[in-house]
Amino acid sequence: MNINLSQNKNLKLFKLISEVAQNNDQTVYIVGGYVRDLLLKRNSPTDIDFVTESDGMELARNAAAHIDPKIKVSVFKNYGTAMFHYKGLDLEFVGARKESYAEHSRNPSVSKGSLEDDQKRRDFTINALAISLNQENFGELIDPFEGVLDLKNKIIRTPLQPSQTYSDDPLRMMRAIRFAATLHFKIEENSLQAIKNEAARISIISQERIMVEFNKIMLSEKPSKGLKLLEETGLMQYIMPELTALKGIEEVEGQTHKDNFWHTLEVVDNISKHTENLWLRWAALLHDVGKAPTKKFVEGSGWTFHGHEFLGSKMVKSIFYRLKMPLGNNMKYVQKLVKLSSRPIALIDEDTSDAALRRLLFDSGEDLEDLFTLCKADITTKNSAKQAKYKRNFEEVALKIKEVEEKDHVRNFQPPISGEEIMEMFGLEPSREIGILKEKVKEAILEGEIANDKEEAREFVINEGKELGLILV
Ligand code: CTP
């Protein structure tokens, strides 16, 4: 089969590389994801991998020198690869390899090989396709493992025995699931079985690499597809046991609770229809994570998960820490949404006070809309009348909050009177009393005792200061 590269926007580059290889008696092929995505007619990737049956580093240097002598080539001697950037593309060159891996090591022992040796040590048949850039067969597709057929049939299959491919590099178990989830492919039966058998070996892979794949699954159109596969293969148990702990339904005195694992997956799918924000999707993933450790059957009231949001938001931090994800603003955002996830539902009552609405506004600040997106995604009842009713309830709460905000402006609350001003009023140095007074002002505004206004706040502070024995200067 020949691939028509005449319309390819990188044709000039491919011709140049072909010429350089020819002049140096080297072979060269495009391999991997670029070929796959080209055949799938997906957006043209900016990473292009080239394989030569001789020295990849030499080919990279020669190609760069030919294209533009100013190009800087980065060489990774240990891996026998070299790469350079050119017009927004990352071009990577490698010598074809035969690899064998030691059982407990991630460091393969590598020796030179043919193109086919190199193709067979790759992860999946769809990633083992090569296009020749050699002059005698420029554009010929080299597909020894029927990758094109697998692309057509939407199948993830390994070129070698699956157990070999996965045990060579256990990250591939995550990649198989990631490709299945993002491309809507099916993992071939023997492969799936091999992943189940090898799942424990994921522990030799760094958390950072695991999370790159996990987050690609989270960003797919319907993340539950990948998350279900992670569960089914046993990988989820190694990555996030806190989530698998949500699985199962218990019954006491004829009363059951919902299976919070499957519910969570539905919530993640629901929210993914409304947002591409990875962290909002993470908030959906972890919104019920505190339910396993807080679950209790209470005589008379049934199943309870008291305080699960608070514990859940604490667990967010330990999960992020273990998974080596950054503990900065994104983590805090997920924590905040998990912690607030049950608050809007508690405000549905007719006679909810403005104070309660103001408090939610204050606590959620700029993330209020995201919180409501999460709450609506949390509605997983199959009863469409109930679903519509619950959604309407949230819309009503959102409307009430909007009204309060228009009146009180506490959304991005800035105290109407500063600590410095209070110090000046009473001639104080920084002290505990200042903190107490500031907190009292905030509470009074949220409770609606005073307006969010400088004059009222001043007057309030004078009175409260008196109570604390402070004298106005
Ligand atoms: N590869 C592999 N095993 C891995 C990672 C990568 O065999 N664990 C091979 C595959 O042939 C893959 C190529 O290296 O196509 C390039 O890998 P990478 O750039 O990580 O992935 P892509 O397949 O290009 O896909 P994506 O860009 O979507 O990650």
mmCIF file of N, CA, C and O and ligand atoms in Angstrom, residues 31-34 36-37 42 47 49 121-124 127-128 169 171-172 175 178-179 209 213 216, ligand 1:
data_model
loop_
_atom_site.group_PDB
_atom_site.id
_atom_site.type_symbol
_atom_site.label_atom_id
_atom_site.label_comp_id
_atom_site.label_asym_id
_atom_site.label_seq_id
_atom_site.Cartn_x
_atom_site.Cartn_y
_atom_site.Cartn_z
ATOM 1 N N VAL A 31 7.588 6.633 11.631
ATOM 2 C CA VAL A 31 6.904 5.562 12.376
ATOM 3 C C VAL A 31 6.005 6.139 13.459
ATOM 4 O O VAL A 31 6.100 7.316 13.811
ATOM 5 N N GLY A 32 5.195 5.247 14.016
ATOM 6 C CA GLY A 32 4.468 5.566 15.249
ATOM 7 C C GLY A 32 3.239 6.439 15.053
ATOM 8 O O GLY A 32 2.551 6.371 14.025
ATOM 9 N N GLY A 33 2.996 7.282 16.064
ATOM 10 C CA GLY A 33 1.749 8.044 16.159
ATOM 11 C C GLY A 33 1.447 8.904 14.941
ATOM 12 O O GLY A 33 0.277 9.073 14.584
ATOM 13 N N TYR A 34 2.500 9.423 14.310
ATOM 14 C CA TYR A 34 2.244 10.298 13.161
ATOM 15 C C TYR A 34 1.555 9.515 12.042
ATOM 16 O O TYR A 34 0.589 9.993 11.433
ATOM 17 N N ARG A 36 -0.115 6.686 12.347
ATOM 18 C CA ARG A 36 -1.461 6.310 12.825
ATOM 19 C C ARG A 36 -2.445 7.458 12.611
ATOM 20 O O ARG A 36 -3.516 7.265 12.013
ATOM 21 N N ASP A 37 -2.083 8.639 13.069
ATOM 22 C CA ASP A 37 -3.018 9.760 12.990
ATOM 23 C C ASP A 37 -3.241 10.221 11.547
ATOM 24 O O ASP A 37 -4.316 10.703 11.201
ATOM 25 N N ARG A 42 -6.733 12.267 11.595
ATOM 26 C CA ARG A 42 -6.875 13.152 12.752
ATOM 27 C C ARG A 42 -5.994 14.364 12.500
ATOM 28 O O ARG A 42 -5.171 14.363 11.585
ATOM 29 N N ASP A 47 4.462 15.980 16.570
ATOM 30 C CA ASP A 47 5.609 15.105 16.890
ATOM 31 C C ASP A 47 5.773 14.125 15.746
ATOM 32 O O ASP A 47 4.816 13.411 15.405
ATOM 33 N N ASP A 49 8.220 10.945 14.465
ATOM 34 C CA ASP A 49 9.324 10.029 14.799
ATOM 35 C C ASP A 49 9.864 9.400 13.522
ATOM 36 O O ASP A 49 9.098 8.878 12.706
ATOM 37 N N ARG A 121 8.823 -4.316 18.474
ATOM 38 C CA ARG A 121 8.986 -3.997 19.900
ATOM 39 C C ARG A 121 8.143 -2.775 20.282
ATOM 40 O O ARG A 121 8.215 -2.266 21.390
ATOM 41 N N ARG A 122 7.331 -2.298 19.384
ATOM 42 C CA ARG A 122 6.445 -1.175 19.701
ATOM 43 C C ARG A 122 5.168 -1.673 20.377
ATOM 44 O O ARG A 122 4.905 -2.861 20.401
ATOM 45 N N ASP A 123 4.397 -0.723 20.896
ATOM 46 C CA ASP A 123 3.281 -1.146 21.755
ATOM 47 C C ASP A 123 2.110 -1.802 21.004
ATOM 48 O O ASP A 123 1.691 -2.899 21.340
ATOM 49 N N PHE A 124 1.601 -1.125 19.992
ATOM 50 C CA PHE A 124 0.398 -1.652 19.338
ATOM 51 C C PHE A 124 0.577 -1.694 17.823
ATOM 52 O O PHE A 124 1.348 -0.905 17.279
ATOM 53 N N ASN A 127 0.400 1.468 16.157
ATOM 54 C CA ASN A 127 1.526 2.384 16.376
ATOM 55 C C ASN A 127 2.808 1.830 15.768
ATOM 56 O O ASN A 127 3.885 2.391 15.956
ATOM 57 N N ALA A 128 2.700 0.691 15.099
ATOM 58 C CA ALA A 128 3.892 0.042 14.545
ATOM 59 C C ALA A 128 3.927 0.188 13.020
ATOM 60 O O ALA A 128 4.632 -0.543 12.337
ATOM 61 N N ASP A 169 7.082 -3.081 28.981
ATOM 62 C CA ASP A 169 6.860 -1.715 29.443
ATOM 63 C C ASP A 169 5.415 -1.603 29.943
ATOM 64 O O ASP A 169 4.480 -1.402 29.176
ATOM 65 N N LEU A 171 3.723 0.579 31.278
ATOM 66 C CA LEU A 171 2.938 1.789 30.988
ATOM 67 C C LEU A 171 1.989 1.533 29.820
ATOM 68 O O LEU A 171 0.937 2.160 29.693
ATOM 69 N N ARG A 172 2.360 0.587 28.981
ATOM 70 C CA ARG A 172 1.527 0.294 27.810
ATOM 71 C C ARG A 172 0.122 -0.185 28.191
ATOM 72 O O ARG A 172 -0.799 -0.073 27.396
ATOM 73 N N ARG A 175 -1.612 2.894 28.296
ATOM 74 C CA ARG A 175 -1.743 3.424 26.931
ATOM 75 C C ARG A 175 -2.840 2.685 26.162
ATOM 76 O O ARG A 175 -3.597 3.287 25.409
ATOM 77 N N ARG A 178 -5.963 4.109 27.330
ATOM 78 C CA ARG A 178 -6.080 5.493 26.846
ATOM 79 C C ARG A 178 -6.468 5.536 25.365
ATOM 80 O O ARG A 178 -7.366 6.276 24.968
ATOM 81 N N PHE A 179 -5.811 4.689 24.551
ATOM 82 C CA PHE A 179 -6.152 4.701 23.123
ATOM 83 C C PHE A 179 -7.585 4.178 22.922
ATOM 84 O O PHE A 179 -8.330 4.709 22.103
ATOM 85 N N ARG A 209 4.220 9.438 34.812
ATOM 86 C CA ARG A 209 3.889 8.867 33.496
ATOM 87 C C ARG A 209 2.491 8.240 33.527
ATOM 88 O O ARG A 209 1.731 8.349 32.566
ATOM 89 N N GLU A 213 -1.202 9.512 31.192
ATOM 90 C CA GLU A 213 -2.196 8.680 30.499
ATOM 91 C C GLU A 213 -3.570 8.817 31.154
ATOM 92 O O GLU A 213 -4.591 8.932 30.475
ATOM 93 N N LYS A 216 -5.282 11.887 30.135
ATOM 94 C CA LYS A 216 -5.793 11.828 28.753
ATOM 95 C C LYS A 216 -7.128 11.073 28.741
ATOM 96 O O LYS A 216 -8.033 11.412 27.981
HETATM 97 N N1 CTP B 1 5.805 3.569 22.079
HETATM 98 C C1 CTP B 1 5.832 2.288 22.601
HETATM 99 N N2 CTP B 1 5.654 2.082 23.932
HETATM 100 C C2 CTP B 1 5.452 3.120 24.773
HETATM 101 C C3 CTP B 1 5.410 4.423 24.262
HETATM 102 C C4 CTP B 1 5.577 4.611 22.907
HETATM 103 O O1 CTP B 1 6.011 1.341 21.858
HETATM 104 N N3 CTP B 1 5.303 2.916 26.064
HETATM 105 C C5 CTP B 1 6.032 3.768 20.633
HETATM 106 C C6 CTP B 1 4.775 3.692 19.777
HETATM 107 O O2 CTP B 1 5.159 3.179 18.518
HETATM 108 C C7 CTP B 1 4.367 5.144 19.653
HETATM 109 C C8 CTP B 1 5.704 5.833 19.561
HETATM 110 O O3 CTP B 1 6.561 5.071 20.427
HETATM 111 O O4 CTP B 1 3.566 5.379 18.519
HETATM 112 C C9 CTP B 1 5.687 7.279 19.984
HETATM 113 O O5 CTP B 1 5.221 7.405 21.300
HETATM 114 P P1 CTP B 1 4.458 8.672 21.849
HETATM 115 O O6 CTP B 1 4.956 9.873 21.152
HETATM 116 O O7 CTP B 1 4.533 8.614 23.339
HETATM 117 O O8 CTP B 1 2.946 8.374 21.513
HETATM 118 P P2 CTP B 1 2.131 8.421 20.180
HETATM 119 O O9 CTP B 1 1.813 7.038 19.743
HETATM 120 O O10 CTP B 1 2.798 9.287 19.196
HETATM 121 O O11 CTP B 1 0.728 8.997 20.614
HETATM 122 P P3 CTP B 1 0.362 10.297 21.446
HETATM 123 O O12 CTP B 1 1.067 11.428 20.818
HETATM 124 O O13 CTP B 1 -1.121 10.348 21.348
HETATM 125 O O14 CTP B 1 0.826 10.003 22.848
#
